[in-house]
Short mmCIF file of C-alpha atoms in Angstrom, two decimals:
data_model
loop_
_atom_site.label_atom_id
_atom_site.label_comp_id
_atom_site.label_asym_id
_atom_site.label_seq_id
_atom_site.Cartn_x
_atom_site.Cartn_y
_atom_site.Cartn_z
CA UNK M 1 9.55 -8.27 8.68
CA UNK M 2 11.16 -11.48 7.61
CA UNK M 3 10.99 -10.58 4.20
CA UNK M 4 13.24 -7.58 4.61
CA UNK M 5 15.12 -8.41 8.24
CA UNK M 6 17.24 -11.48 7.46
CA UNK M 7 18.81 -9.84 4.12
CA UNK M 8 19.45 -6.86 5.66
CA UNK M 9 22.88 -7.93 7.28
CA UNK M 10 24.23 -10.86 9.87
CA UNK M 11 22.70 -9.32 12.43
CA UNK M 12 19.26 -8.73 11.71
CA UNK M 13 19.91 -12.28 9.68
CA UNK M 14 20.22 -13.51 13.43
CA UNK M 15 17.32 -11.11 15.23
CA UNK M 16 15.15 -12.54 12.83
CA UNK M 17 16.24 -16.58 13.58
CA UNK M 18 16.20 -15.75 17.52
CA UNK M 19 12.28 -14.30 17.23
CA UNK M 20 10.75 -17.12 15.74
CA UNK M 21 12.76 -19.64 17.63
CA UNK M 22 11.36 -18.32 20.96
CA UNK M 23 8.38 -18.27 19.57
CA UNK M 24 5.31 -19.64 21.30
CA UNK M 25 2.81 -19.41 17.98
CA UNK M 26 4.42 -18.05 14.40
CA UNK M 27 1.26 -16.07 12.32
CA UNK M 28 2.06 -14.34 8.60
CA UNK M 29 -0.87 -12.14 7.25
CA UNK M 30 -0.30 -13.50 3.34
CA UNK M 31 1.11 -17.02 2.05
CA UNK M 32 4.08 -15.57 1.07
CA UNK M 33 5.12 -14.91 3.66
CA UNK M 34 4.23 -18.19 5.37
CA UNK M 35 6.80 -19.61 2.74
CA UNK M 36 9.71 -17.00 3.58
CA UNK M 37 9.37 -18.23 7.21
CA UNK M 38 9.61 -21.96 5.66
CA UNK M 39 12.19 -21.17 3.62
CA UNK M 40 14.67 -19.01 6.41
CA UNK M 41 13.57 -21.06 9.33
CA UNK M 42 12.53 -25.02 8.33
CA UNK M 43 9.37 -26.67 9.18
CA UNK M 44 10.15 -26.75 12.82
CA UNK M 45 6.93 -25.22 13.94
CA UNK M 46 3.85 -24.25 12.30
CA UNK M 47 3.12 -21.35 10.59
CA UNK M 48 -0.48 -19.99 10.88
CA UNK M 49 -1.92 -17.74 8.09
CA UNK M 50 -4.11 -15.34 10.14
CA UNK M 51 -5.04 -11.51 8.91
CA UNK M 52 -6.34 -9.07 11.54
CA UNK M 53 -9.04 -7.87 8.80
CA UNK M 54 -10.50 -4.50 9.19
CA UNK M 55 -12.69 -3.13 11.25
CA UNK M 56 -16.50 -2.85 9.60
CA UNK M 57 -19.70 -0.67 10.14
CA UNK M 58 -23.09 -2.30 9.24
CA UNK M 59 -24.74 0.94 8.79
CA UNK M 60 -21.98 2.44 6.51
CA UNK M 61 -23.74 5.20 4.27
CA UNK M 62 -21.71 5.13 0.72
CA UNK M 63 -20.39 8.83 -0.39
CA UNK M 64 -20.75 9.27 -4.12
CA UNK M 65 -17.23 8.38 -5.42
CA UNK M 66 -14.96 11.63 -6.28
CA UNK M 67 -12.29 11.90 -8.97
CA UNK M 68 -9.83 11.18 -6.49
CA UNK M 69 -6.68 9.12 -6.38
CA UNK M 70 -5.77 8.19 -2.53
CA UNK M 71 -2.78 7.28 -1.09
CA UNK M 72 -1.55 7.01 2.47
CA UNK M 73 0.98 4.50 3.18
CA UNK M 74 4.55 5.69 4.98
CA UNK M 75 6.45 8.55 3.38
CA UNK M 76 9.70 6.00 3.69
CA UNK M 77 11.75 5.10 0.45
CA UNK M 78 10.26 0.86 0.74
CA UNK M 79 7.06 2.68 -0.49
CA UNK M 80 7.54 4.46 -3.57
CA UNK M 81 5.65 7.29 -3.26
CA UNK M 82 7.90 9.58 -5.37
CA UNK M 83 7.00 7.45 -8.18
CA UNK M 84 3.35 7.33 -7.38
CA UNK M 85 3.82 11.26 -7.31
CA UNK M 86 5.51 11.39 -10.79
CA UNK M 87 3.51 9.05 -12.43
CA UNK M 88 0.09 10.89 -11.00
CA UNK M 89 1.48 13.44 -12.49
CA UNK M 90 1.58 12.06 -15.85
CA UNK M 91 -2.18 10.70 -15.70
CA UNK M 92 -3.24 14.27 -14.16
CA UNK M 93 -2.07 16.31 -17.30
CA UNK M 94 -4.37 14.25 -18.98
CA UNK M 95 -7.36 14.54 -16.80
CA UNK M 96 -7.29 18.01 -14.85
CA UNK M 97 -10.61 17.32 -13.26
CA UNK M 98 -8.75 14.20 -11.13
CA UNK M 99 -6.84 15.24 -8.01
CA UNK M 100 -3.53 13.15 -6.05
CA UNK M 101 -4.54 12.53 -2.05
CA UNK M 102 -1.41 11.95 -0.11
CA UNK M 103 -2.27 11.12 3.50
CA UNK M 104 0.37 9.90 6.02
CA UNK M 105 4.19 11.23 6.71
CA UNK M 106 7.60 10.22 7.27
CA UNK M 107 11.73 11.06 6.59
CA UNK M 108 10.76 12.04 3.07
CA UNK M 109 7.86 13.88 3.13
CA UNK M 110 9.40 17.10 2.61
CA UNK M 111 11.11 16.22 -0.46
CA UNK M 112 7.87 14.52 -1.45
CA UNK M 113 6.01 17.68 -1.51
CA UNK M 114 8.84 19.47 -3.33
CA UNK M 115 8.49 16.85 -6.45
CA UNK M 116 5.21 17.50 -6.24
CA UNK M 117 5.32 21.17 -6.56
CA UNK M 118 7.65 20.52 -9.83
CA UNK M 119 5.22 17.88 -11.14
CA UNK M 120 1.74 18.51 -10.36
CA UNK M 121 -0.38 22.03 -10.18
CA UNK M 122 -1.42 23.10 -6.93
CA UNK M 123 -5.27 22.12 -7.31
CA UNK M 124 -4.52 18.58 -7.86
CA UNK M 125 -2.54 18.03 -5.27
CA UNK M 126 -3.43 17.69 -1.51
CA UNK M 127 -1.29 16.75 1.16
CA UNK M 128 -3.40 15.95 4.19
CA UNK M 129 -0.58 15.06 6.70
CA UNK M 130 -1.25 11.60 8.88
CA UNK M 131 -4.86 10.83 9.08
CA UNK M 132 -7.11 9.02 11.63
CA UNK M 133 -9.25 6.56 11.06
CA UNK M 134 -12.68 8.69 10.61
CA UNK M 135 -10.90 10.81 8.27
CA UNK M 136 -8.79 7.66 6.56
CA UNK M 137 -12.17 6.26 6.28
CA UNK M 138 -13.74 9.16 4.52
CA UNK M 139 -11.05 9.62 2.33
CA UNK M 140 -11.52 5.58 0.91
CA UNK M 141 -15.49 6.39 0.46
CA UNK M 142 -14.54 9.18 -1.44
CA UNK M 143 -11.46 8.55 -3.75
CA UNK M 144 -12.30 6.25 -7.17
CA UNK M 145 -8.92 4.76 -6.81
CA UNK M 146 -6.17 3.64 -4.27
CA UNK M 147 -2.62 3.67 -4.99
CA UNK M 148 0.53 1.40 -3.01
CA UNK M 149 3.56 0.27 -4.89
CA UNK M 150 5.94 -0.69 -2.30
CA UNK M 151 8.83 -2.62 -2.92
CA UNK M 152 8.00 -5.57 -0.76
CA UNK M 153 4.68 -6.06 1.15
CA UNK M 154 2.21 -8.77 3.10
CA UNK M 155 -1.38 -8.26 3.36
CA UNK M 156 -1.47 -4.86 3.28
CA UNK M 157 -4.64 -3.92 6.07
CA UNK M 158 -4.80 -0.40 3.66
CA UNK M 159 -5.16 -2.59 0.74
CA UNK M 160 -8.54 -4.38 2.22
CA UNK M 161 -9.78 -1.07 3.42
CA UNK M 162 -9.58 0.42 -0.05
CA UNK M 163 -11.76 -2.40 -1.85
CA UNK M 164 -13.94 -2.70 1.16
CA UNK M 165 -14.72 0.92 0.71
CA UNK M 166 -15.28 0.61 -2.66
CA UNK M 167 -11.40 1.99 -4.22
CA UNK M 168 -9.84 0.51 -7.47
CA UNK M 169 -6.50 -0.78 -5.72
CA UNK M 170 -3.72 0.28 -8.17
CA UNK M 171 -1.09 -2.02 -6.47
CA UNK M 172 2.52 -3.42 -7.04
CA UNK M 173 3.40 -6.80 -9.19
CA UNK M 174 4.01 -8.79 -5.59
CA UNK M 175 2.72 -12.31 -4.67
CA UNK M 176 0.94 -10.88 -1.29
CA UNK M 177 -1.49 -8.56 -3.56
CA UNK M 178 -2.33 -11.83 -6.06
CA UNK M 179 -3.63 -13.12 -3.08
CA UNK M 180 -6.18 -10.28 -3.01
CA UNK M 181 -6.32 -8.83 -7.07
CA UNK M 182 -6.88 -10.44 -10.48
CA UNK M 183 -5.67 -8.02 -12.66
CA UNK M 184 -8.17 -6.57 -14.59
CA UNK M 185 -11.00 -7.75 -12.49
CA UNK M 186 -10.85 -6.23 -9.44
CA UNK M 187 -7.41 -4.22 -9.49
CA UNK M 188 -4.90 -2.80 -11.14
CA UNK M 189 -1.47 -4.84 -11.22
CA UNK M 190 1.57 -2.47 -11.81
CA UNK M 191 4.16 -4.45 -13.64
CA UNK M 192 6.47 -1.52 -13.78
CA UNK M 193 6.14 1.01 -11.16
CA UNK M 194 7.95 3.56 -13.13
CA UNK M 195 5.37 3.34 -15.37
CA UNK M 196 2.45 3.92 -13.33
CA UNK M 197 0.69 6.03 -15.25
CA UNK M 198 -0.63 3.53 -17.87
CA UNK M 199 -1.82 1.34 -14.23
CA UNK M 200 -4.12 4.69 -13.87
CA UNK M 201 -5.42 4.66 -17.01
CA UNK M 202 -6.08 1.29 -17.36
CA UNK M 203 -7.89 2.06 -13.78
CA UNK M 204 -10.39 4.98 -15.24
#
C-alpha cells in the first residue's frame, strides 16, 4: 500500500521503490493515490486510475431498510473499529430501537467484543464473524447506514457496495472518500473520528 509501505521503515521504503520499478503497468483505485505514486516514485511511468467496481445483479429485489448500522471492514488497529464501537454506543443510548452490525475479524476482535460488552447492551449489538458475499450483501440491503473510519484508505470496494445497496456511508475525513461523498449529500464525512457519534446523528 504505498500510502502506508514507504513510511513504514527503510526497508519497506525500498520494497515499495523495487515493485513499481519492475513494474510492467502501475494502476491506483483513487487519485490519491495516483499522486503518492507521483510523489515517492517520479513521473517515470504512467499511472492508470482503474477501480475493479463491484459486482452487480440486474434483478436485485430491495429489502425494506432496517435500523441497522453495518460495519465489516478488518478487526486491525488501521481501521478504527473500537471507536466506531464507542461512538455507536453513544448514538445507541439515544435510539434503543437501532442496533451495531460488526461483520469481519482479525488480531483484535476479541478485545473488540469486550468494549462492546462495557459499552453497548446485548440487543444492540451483533457480532456476525467474517461474512460472504450473499450474506455481506444482505446485510448492505438491510442496514440504513454503513460505517469505515480507517486511518488511511483508497477506494474502498466496501464503500461502493454500501451506496450501491442503498447505505448512508458514514466515512473518514480522507481525500479517497471525497472522490466518492459530498458531505451532506450523499454521506456522512467524519471530521473527528472520536467523535463519531454526532456523524450518526447527522446520518438519521
Amino acid at each position: 500500500d504505498v500510502l502506508i509501505f514507504p513510511n513504514k521503515n527503510i526497508f519497506f521504503k525500498a520494497l515499495t521503490y523495487t515493485s513499481l520499478k519492475y513494474s510492467d503497468e502501475i494502476t491506483a483505485d483513487a487519485q490519491i493515490m495516483a499522486d503518492s505514486i507521483y510523489s515517492f516514485f517520479g513521473t517515470k511511468k504512467k499511472v492508470v486510475i482503474a477501480n475493479f467496481g463491484i459486482e452487480w445483479d440486474e434483478n436485485l429485489i430491495r429489502l425494506p431498510k432496517e435500523k441497522i448500522i453495518y460495519s465489516n471492514r478488518l478487526h486491525d488497529s488501521l481501521y478504527n473499529i473500537d471507536l466506531i464501537i464507542k461512538g455507536s454506543a453513544e448514538f445507541l443510548k439515544k435510539h434503543p430501537d437501532w442496533k451495531l452490525v460488526v461483520a469481519a475479524n482479525g488480531p483484535l476482535t476479541e478485545d473488540l467484543k469486550i468494549i462492546a460488552k462495557e459499552s453497548i447492551p446485548n440487543n444492540q449489538v451483533e457480532y456476525v464473524g467474517f461474512v460472504g458475499p450473499a450474506d455481506n450483501q444482505n446485510w448492505y440491503l438491510r442496514a440504513s447506514m454503513y460505517v469505515s473510519i480507517p486511518d488511511t484508505d483508497g477506494t474502498s470496494i466496501s464503500l461502493l457496495e454500501a451506496m450501491g445497496y442503498g447505505c448512508i456511508p458514514v466515512v473518514s475525513d480522507l481525500p479517497a472518500n471525497k472522490e466518492w461523498i459530498e458531505n451532506g449529500e450523499n454521506g456522512i464525512i467524519v471530521s473527528n473520528r472520536s467523535e463519531l457519534n454526532q456523524s450518526l446523528e447527522e446520518a438519521l
